[in-house]
Amino acid sequence: MTRRILVTGGAGFIGSHVVEALRARGDEPHVMDDLSKGQVSNLPVDVPLYVLDMAASPLERLFEIPFDAVVHCAAQTNVMRSLADPALDRRINVTGLVRVLHGALASGVRRFVFISSGGAVYGETPVPATETTQPRPENPYGCHKLEGEALVAAEPISSVSLRLSNVYGPRQRSDAEGGVASIFSDRLAAGLPLRIYGDGEQQRDFVHVADVASAILLALDDDSMTGVWNVGTGTPTSVNDLAALMIEASGEHTLIERLPARGEIRRSCLDIAKLRGTGRWAPERTLRQGVAELLRSAAHVL
Ligand SMILES: NC(=O)c1ccc[n+]([C@@H]2O[C@H](COP(=O)([O-])OP(=O)(O)OC[C@H]3O[C@@H](n4cnc5c(N)ncnc54)[C@H](O)[C@@H]3O)[C@@H](O)[C@H]2O)c1
């Protein structure tokens, strides 16, 4: 049965892959996005797009459409911006979420999937964080994601929050959260040296956006998934190793520029045993395959 799904932030990086995956299986995605970061060109032309600011625009008309479910991807995603302007981050990531959530509740939406952030919610993870690890957000963005999870769980609607690790893949902007692979890809395509901050031994859990989209579809379908679930790979990779992998895959002789360290988390990695344990999801792409694909798509765009 075809289902009508509202994807907020659907013109952005992850949201547009969710839209693609929903269409591929015969569902009917609709998109709400203010296009502050998202782009119309990320979407197939026949996907309904409602250009609205979820934190300010009236949403009643939108929720007159009988949606079966909502995937809430829309967010302010820049950690530095959340530090510079926490009130703005709260307006979008808390007030905006609450407005969408209340619209969904009032219109009888059956299922709500909230896209949270493992990297931001857990903070430093000396060992891969499980869903029971004490959250230690280190910036307003992380605090607001954590608050969002609690707000979603408190409402009388079937819901789940997905804590994503560092997502990479085609259509990622290089100024977004965790965009290091897309920054490297852009610089390789432009023949520029790769810039690494500090010793480059900071580690991240890089997960391909197609694997994230399939986890989101599973969470959409499975009402027994409630509370918080990690989505990543469980494997930490240093920025030095990512750079080496991407240089090798590009076949370029690229220089690496070393810059002073920024105050960033040393190690962020998610334990994905809970999601894997469903027997219905596992990351399918290795980082080597994923970055090779990313470089090919960047070369295609240029
Ligand atoms: N990319 C990652 O590595 C990563 C990791 C963890 C969590 N996340 C989360 O995944 C979700 C999607 O992130 P993304 O990487 O695709 O970023 P993105 O910036 O590409 O997508 C966010 C979308 O939300 C839209 N938006 C922003 N403010 C809005 C508003 N007020 N009203 C309506 N739309 C608005 C933007 O235009 C954009 O299209 C976000 O919730 C983000 O916090 C991303």
GROMACS .gro file of C-alpha atoms and ligand atoms in nm:
model
  346
    1MET     CA    1   0.000   0.000   0.000
    2THR     CA    2   0.137   0.342  -0.097
    3ARG     CA    3   0.191   0.564   0.204
    4ARG     CA    4   0.205   0.944   0.208
    5ILE     CA    5   0.509   1.053   0.407
    6LEU     CA    6   0.608   1.408   0.501
    7VAL     CA    7   0.988   1.451   0.497
    8THR     CA    8   1.080   1.777   0.669
    9GLY     CA    9   1.417   1.907   0.552
   10GLY     CA   10   1.365   1.681   0.249
   11ALA     CA   11   1.550   1.918   0.014
   12GLY     CA   12   1.866   1.874   0.222
   13PHE     CA   13   2.133   1.606   0.217
   14ILE     CA   14   1.986   1.318   0.422
   15GLY     CA   15   1.622   1.413   0.360
   16SER     CA   16   1.663   1.399  -0.018
   17HIS     CA   17   1.804   1.045   0.007
   18VAL     CA   18   1.505   0.948   0.223
   19VAL     CA   19   1.276   1.091  -0.046
   20GLU     CA   20   1.459   0.888  -0.311
   21ALA     CA   21   1.436   0.566  -0.107
   22LEU     CA   22   1.064   0.619  -0.036
   23ARG     CA   23   0.988   0.670  -0.404
   24ALA     CA   24   1.196   0.369  -0.502
   25ARG     CA   25   0.967   0.147  -0.296
   26GLY     CA   26   0.645   0.306  -0.418
   27ASP     CA   27   0.561   0.544  -0.132
   28GLU     CA   28   0.452   0.907  -0.185
   29PRO     CA   29   0.698   1.148  -0.020
   30HIS     CA   30   0.606   1.515   0.030
   31VAL     CA   31   0.871   1.767   0.135
   32MET     CA   32   0.859   2.067   0.369
   33ASP     CA   33   1.176   2.277   0.366
   34ASP     CA   34   1.257   2.648   0.398
   35LEU     CA   35   1.544   2.603   0.148
   36SER     CA   36   1.785   2.778   0.387
   37LYS     CA   37   2.031   2.495   0.315
   38GLY     CA   38   1.833   2.254   0.103
   39GLN     CA   39   1.809   2.282  -0.274
   40VAL     CA   40   1.521   2.224  -0.513
   41SER     CA   41   1.767   2.048  -0.746
   42ASN     CA   42   1.810   1.774  -0.481
   43LEU     CA   43   1.452   1.663  -0.549
   44PRO     CA   44   1.274   1.492  -0.838
   45VAL     CA   45   1.049   1.751  -1.008
   46ASP     CA   46   0.723   1.575  -0.926
   47VAL     CA   47   0.774   1.556  -0.548
   48PRO     CA   48   0.539   1.808  -0.378
   49LEU     CA   49   0.750   2.075  -0.203
   50TYR     CA   50   0.610   2.317   0.057
   51VAL     CA   51   0.853   2.603   0.121
   52LEU     CA   52   0.787   2.690   0.486
   53ASP     CA   53   0.990   2.790   0.791
   54MET     CA   54   0.882   2.530   1.046
   55ALA     CA   55   0.969   2.765   1.333
   56ALA     CA   56   0.749   3.052   1.211
   57SER     CA   57   0.514   2.973   0.919
   58PRO     CA   58   0.157   2.857   0.988
   59LEU     CA   59   0.156   2.478   0.944
   60GLU     CA   60  -0.222   2.413   0.962
   61ARG     CA   61  -0.267   2.405   0.583
   62LEU     CA   62   0.025   2.163   0.546
   63PHE     CA   63  -0.128   1.924   0.797
   64GLU     CA   64  -0.464   1.927   0.619
   65ILE     CA   65  -0.290   1.676   0.391
   66PRO     CA   66  -0.348   1.331   0.544
   67PHE     CA   67   0.011   1.213   0.600
   68ASP     CA   68   0.061   0.860   0.730
   69ALA     CA   69   0.397   0.944   0.887
   70VAL     CA   70   0.657   1.217   0.932
   71VAL     CA   71   1.036   1.187   0.901
   72HIS     CA   72   1.172   1.496   1.076
   73CYS     CA   73   1.510   1.581   0.920
   74ALA     CA   74   1.478   1.962   0.914
   75ALA     CA   75   1.725   2.127   1.148
   76GLN     CA   76   1.995   2.384   1.200
   77THR     CA   77   2.289   2.144   1.161
   78ASN     CA   78   2.596   2.360   1.213
   79VAL     CA   79   2.759   2.307   1.555
   80MET     CA   80   2.967   2.629   1.534
   81ARG     CA   81   2.654   2.828   1.453
   82SER     CA   82   2.477   2.677   1.755
   83LEU     CA   83   2.764   2.799   1.975
   84ALA     CA   84   2.756   3.146   1.821
   85ASP     CA   85   2.376   3.176   1.839
   86PRO     CA   86   2.218   2.922   2.078
   87ALA     CA   87   1.881   3.102   2.064
   88LEU     CA   88   1.863   3.053   1.690
   89ASP     CA   89   1.950   2.686   1.729
   90ARG     CA   90   1.673   2.649   1.990
   91ARG     CA   91   1.421   2.833   1.770
   92ILE     CA   92   1.478   2.589   1.483
   93ASN     CA   93   1.573   2.265   1.659
   94VAL     CA   94   1.331   2.282   1.954
   95THR     CA   95   1.049   2.527   1.866
   96GLY     CA   96   1.046   2.409   1.503
   97LEU     CA   97   1.034   2.045   1.608
   98VAL     CA   98   0.751   2.109   1.857
   99ARG     CA   99   0.545   2.289   1.593
  100VAL     CA  100   0.584   2.001   1.346
  101LEU     CA  101   0.515   1.745   1.620
  102HIS     CA  102   0.195   1.924   1.726
  103GLY     CA  103   0.083   1.955   1.363
  104ALA     CA  104   0.137   1.580   1.322
  105LEU     CA  105  -0.051   1.502   1.645
  106ALA     CA  106  -0.347   1.724   1.559
  107SER     CA  107  -0.384   1.570   1.214
  108GLY     CA  108  -0.367   1.206   1.329
  109VAL     CA  109  -0.027   1.114   1.180
  110ARG     CA  110   0.045   0.751   1.276
  111ARG     CA  111   0.425   0.749   1.310
  112PHE     CA  112   0.695   1.010   1.382
  113VAL     CA  113   1.066   0.952   1.314
  114PHE     CA  114   1.295   1.215   1.468
  115ILE     CA  115   1.647   1.245   1.328
  116SER     CA  116   1.883   1.309   1.618
  117SER     CA  117   2.263   1.308   1.633
  118GLY     CA  118   2.479   1.050   1.812
  119GLY     CA  119   2.794   1.256   1.768
  120ALA     CA  120   2.634   1.562   1.929
  121VAL     CA  121   2.433   1.387   2.201
  122TYR     CA  122   2.703   1.154   2.340
  123GLY     CA  123   2.999   1.392   2.313
  124GLU     CA  124   3.335   1.222   2.369
  125THR     CA  125   3.307   0.839   2.335
  126PRO     CA  126   3.627   0.661   2.451
  127VAL     CA  127   3.445   0.335   2.365
  128PRO     CA  128   3.159   0.314   2.114
  129ALA     CA  129   2.846   0.460   2.279
  130THR     CA  130   2.543   0.237   2.327
  131GLU     CA  131   2.194   0.376   2.367
  132THR     CA  132   2.236   0.345   2.746
  133THR     CA  133   2.559   0.549   2.757
  134GLN     CA  134   2.507   0.870   2.957
  135PRO     CA  135   2.462   1.156   2.706
  136ARG     CA  136   2.715   1.439   2.743
  137PRO     CA  137   2.635   1.699   2.478
  138GLU     CA  138   2.904   1.966   2.452
  139ASN     CA  139   2.721   2.235   2.258
  140PRO     CA  140   2.370   2.384   2.218
  141TYR     CA  141   2.309   2.175   1.905
  142GLY     CA  142   2.363   1.853   2.104
  143CYS     CA  143   2.159   1.978   2.402
  144HIS     CA  144   1.869   2.069   2.175
  145LYS     CA  145   1.877   1.731   1.996
  146LEU     CA  146   1.863   1.558   2.335
  147GLU     CA  147   1.573   1.780   2.443
  148GLY     CA  148   1.401   1.705   2.113
  149GLU     CA  149   1.422   1.329   2.175
  150ALA     CA  150   1.250   1.371   2.513
  151LEU     CA  151   0.979   1.597   2.368
  152VAL     CA  152   0.903   1.346   2.092
  153ALA     CA  153   0.893   1.051   2.334
  154ALA     CA  154   0.655   1.238   2.569
  155GLU     CA  155   0.379   1.285   2.309
  156PRO     CA  156   0.101   1.031   2.251
  157ILE     CA  157   0.221   0.927   1.906
  158SER     CA  158   0.416   0.621   1.789
  159SER     CA  159   0.770   0.758   1.759
  160VAL     CA  160   1.140   0.682   1.747
  161SER     CA  161   1.458   0.894   1.762
  162LEU     CA  162   1.755   0.790   1.551
  163ARG     CA  163   2.098   0.898   1.671
  164LEU     CA  164   2.305   0.919   1.353
  165SER     CA  165   2.684   0.914   1.347
  166ASN     CA  166   2.880   1.112   1.082
  167VAL     CA  167   2.687   1.071   0.760
  168TYR     CA  168   2.859   1.117   0.423
  169GLY     CA  169   2.763   1.073   0.060
  170PRO     CA  170   2.647   1.258  -0.251
  171ARG     CA  171   2.468   1.595  -0.211
  172GLN     CA  172   2.623   1.673   0.129
  173ARG     CA  173   2.713   2.038   0.166
  174SER     CA  174   3.065   2.101   0.282
  175ASP     CA  175   2.948   2.347   0.552
  176ALA     CA  176   2.720   2.099   0.733
  177GLU     CA  177   2.763   1.888   1.045
  178GLY     CA  178   3.029   1.623   0.991
  179GLY     CA  179   3.095   1.729   0.632
  180VAL     CA  180   3.466   1.636   0.624
  181ALA     CA  181   3.428   1.373   0.347
  182SER     CA  182   3.245   1.621   0.123
  183ILE     CA  183   3.504   1.892   0.199
  184PHE     CA  184   3.783   1.652   0.100
  185SER     CA  185   3.588   1.545  -0.208
  186ASP     CA  186   3.536   1.908  -0.320
  187ARG     CA  187   3.903   1.992  -0.264
  188LEU     CA  188   4.026   1.682  -0.448
  189ALA     CA  189   3.799   1.766  -0.742
  190ALA     CA  190   3.939   2.123  -0.745
  191GLY     CA  191   4.303   2.003  -0.720
  192LEU     CA  192   4.349   2.171  -0.379
  193PRO     CA  193   4.543   2.032  -0.081
  194LEU     CA  194   4.343   1.860   0.193
  195ARG     CA  195   4.336   2.055   0.519
  196ILE     CA  196   4.366   1.862   0.842
  197TYR     CA  197   4.323   2.031   1.179
  198GLY     CA  198   4.549   1.918   1.463
  199ASP     CA  199   4.720   1.577   1.446
  200GLY     CA  200   4.442   1.423   1.234
  201GLU     CA  201   4.401   1.137   1.483
  202GLN     CA  202   4.050   1.253   1.580
  203GLN     CA  203   3.816   0.964   1.499
  204ARG     CA  204   3.464   0.956   1.360
  205ASP     CA  205   3.213   0.686   1.271
  206PHE     CA  206   3.146   0.752   0.901
  207VAL     CA  207   2.824   0.597   0.771
  208HIS     CA  208   2.701   0.617   0.411
  209VAL     CA  209   2.380   0.812   0.351
  210ALA     CA  210   2.217   0.520   0.163
  211ASP     CA  211   2.264   0.300   0.471
  212VAL     CA  212   2.114   0.578   0.685
  213ALA     CA  213   1.814   0.609   0.450
  214SER     CA  214   1.746   0.235   0.477
  215ALA     CA  215   1.764   0.254   0.859
  216ILE     CA  216   1.515   0.544   0.850
  217LEU     CA  217   1.274   0.342   0.633
  218LEU     CA  218   1.299   0.050   0.875
  219ALA     CA  219   1.225   0.284   1.168
  220LEU     CA  220   0.929   0.425   0.977
  221ASP     CA  221   0.779   0.079   0.925
  222ASP     CA  222   0.851  -0.086   1.258
  223ASP     CA  223   0.627   0.047   1.536
  224SER     CA  224   0.808  -0.171   1.788
  225MET     CA  225   1.113   0.055   1.749
  226THR     CA  226   1.062   0.324   2.013
  227GLY     CA  227   1.296   0.542   2.220
  228VAL     CA  228   1.649   0.598   2.088
  229TRP     CA  229   1.846   0.391   1.836
  230ASN     CA  230   2.202   0.442   1.713
  231VAL     CA  231   2.272   0.442   1.338
  232GLY     CA  232   2.637   0.422   1.237
  233THR     CA  233   2.895   0.155   1.160
  234GLY     CA  234   3.057   0.090   1.499
  235THR     CA  235   3.399   0.147   1.339
  236PRO     CA  236   3.600   0.460   1.417
  237THR     CA  237   3.817   0.607   1.139
  238SER     CA  238   4.071   0.883   1.190
  239VAL     CA  239   4.066   1.192   0.970
  240ASN     CA  240   4.421   1.096   0.860
  241ASP     CA  241   4.294   0.755   0.744
  242LEU     CA  242   3.996   0.911   0.569
  243ALA     CA  243   4.227   1.150   0.384
  244ALA     CA  244   4.458   0.864   0.283
  245LEU     CA  245   4.164   0.655   0.161
  246MET     CA  246   4.024   0.942  -0.043
  247ILE     CA  247   4.360   1.039  -0.194
  248GLU     CA  248   4.416   0.676  -0.295
  249ALA     CA  249   4.065   0.645  -0.443
  250SER     CA  250   4.107   0.970  -0.638
  251GLY     CA  251   4.441   0.867  -0.787
  252GLU     CA  252   4.562   1.226  -0.734
  253HIS     CA  253   4.896   1.334  -0.587
  254THR     CA  254   4.741   1.565  -0.332
  255LEU     CA  255   4.921   1.752  -0.057
  256ILE     CA  256   4.801   1.766   0.301
  257GLU     CA  257   4.804   2.101   0.478
  258ARG     CA  258   4.830   2.081   0.859
  259LEU     CA  259   4.642   2.350   1.052
  260PRO     CA  260   4.619   2.420   1.429
  261ALA     CA  261   4.381   2.195   1.622
  262ARG     CA  262   4.025   2.315   1.675
  263GLY     CA  263   3.847   2.234   1.999
  264GLU     CA  264   3.671   1.926   1.867
  265ILE     CA  265   3.580   1.585   2.006
  266ARG     CA  266   3.867   1.331   1.982
  267ARG     CA  267   3.661   1.021   1.935
  268SER     CA  268   3.301   0.975   1.831
  269CYS     CA  269   3.177   0.626   1.756
  270LEU     CA  270   2.843   0.449   1.799
  271ASP     CA  271   2.773   0.093   1.904
  272ILE     CA  272   2.511  -0.035   1.660
  273ALA     CA  273   2.443  -0.377   1.818
  274LYS     CA  274   2.083  -0.285   1.901
  275LEU     CA  275   1.987  -0.201   1.541
  276ARG     CA  276   2.196  -0.483   1.394
  277GLY     CA  277   2.028  -0.717   1.643
  278THR     CA  278   1.693  -0.667   1.467
  279GLY     CA  279   1.844  -0.883   1.191
  280ARG     CA  280   1.695  -0.637   0.942
  281TRP     CA  281   1.967  -0.376   0.904
  282ALA     CA  282   2.343  -0.357   0.875
  283PRO     CA  283   2.560  -0.098   0.699
  284GLU     CA  284   2.617  -0.228   0.348
  285ARG     CA  285   2.886   0.002   0.210
  286THR     CA  286   3.244  -0.001   0.333
  287LEU     CA  287   3.408   0.341   0.369
  288ARG     CA  288   3.638   0.251   0.079
  289GLN     CA  289   3.339   0.183  -0.151
  290GLY     CA  290   3.148   0.485  -0.025
  291VAL     CA  291   3.424   0.741  -0.078
  292ALA     CA  292   3.504   0.602  -0.425
  293GLU     CA  293   3.138   0.650  -0.513
  294LEU     CA  294   3.139   0.999  -0.362
  295LEU     CA  295   3.442   1.101  -0.568
  296ARG     CA  296   3.281   0.966  -0.885
  297SER     CA  297   2.962   1.164  -0.818
  298ALA     CA  298   3.164   1.483  -0.747
  299ALA     CA  299   3.356   1.441  -1.074
  300HIS     CA  300   3.022   1.393  -1.251
  301VAL     CA  301   2.880   1.716  -1.104
  302LEU     CA  302   3.189   1.914  -1.212
  303LIG     N1  303   2.494   1.496   0.824
  303LIG     C1  304   2.526   1.435   0.936
  303LIG     O1  305   2.638   1.382   0.951
  303LIG     C2  306   2.427   1.426   1.049
  303LIG     C3  307   2.465   1.356   1.162
  303LIG     C4  308   2.376   1.344   1.268
  303LIG     C5  309   2.249   1.400   1.257
  303LIG     N2  310   2.215   1.471   1.146
  303LIG     C6  311   2.079   1.526   1.139
  303LIG     O2  312   2.018   1.484   1.017
  303LIG     C7  313   1.922   1.581   0.976
  303LIG     C8  314   1.948   1.621   0.831
  303LIG     O3  315   2.078   1.680   0.825
  303LIG     P1  316   2.156   1.702   0.688
  303LIG     O4  317   2.296   1.660   0.710
  303LIG     O5  318   2.078   1.644   0.575
  303LIG     O6  319   2.156   1.861   0.680
  303LIG     P2  320   2.091   1.961   0.573
  303LIG     O7  321   2.124   2.098   0.619
  303LIG     O8  322   2.129   1.920   0.437
  303LIG     O9  323   1.935   1.934   0.593
  303LIG     C9  324   1.855   2.008   0.681
  303LIG    C10  325   1.740   2.067   0.600
  303LIG    O10  326   1.654   2.138   0.689
  303LIG    C11  327   1.613   2.257   0.624
  303LIG     N3  328   1.575   2.354   0.726
  303LIG    C12  329   1.657   2.420   0.812
  303LIG     N4  330   1.586   2.504   0.888
  303LIG    C13  331   1.456   2.489   0.852
  303LIG    C14  332   1.335   2.550   0.894
  303LIG     N5  333   1.333   2.645   0.990
  303LIG     N6  334   1.218   2.513   0.835
  303LIG    C15  335   1.219   2.419   0.738
  303LIG     N7  336   1.331   2.359   0.692
  303LIG    C16  337   1.447   2.394   0.749
  303LIG    C17  338   1.733   2.300   0.542
  303LIG    O11  339   1.701   2.387   0.434
  303LIG    C18  340   1.788   2.166   0.493
  303LIG    O12  341   1.732   2.130   0.368
  303LIG    C19  342   1.935   1.697   1.073
  303LIG    O13  343   1.834   1.685   1.170
  303LIG    C20  344   2.071   1.677   1.137
  303LIG    O14  345   2.076   1.732   1.265
  303LIG    C21  346   2.301   1.485   1.041
   0.00000   0.00000   0.00000
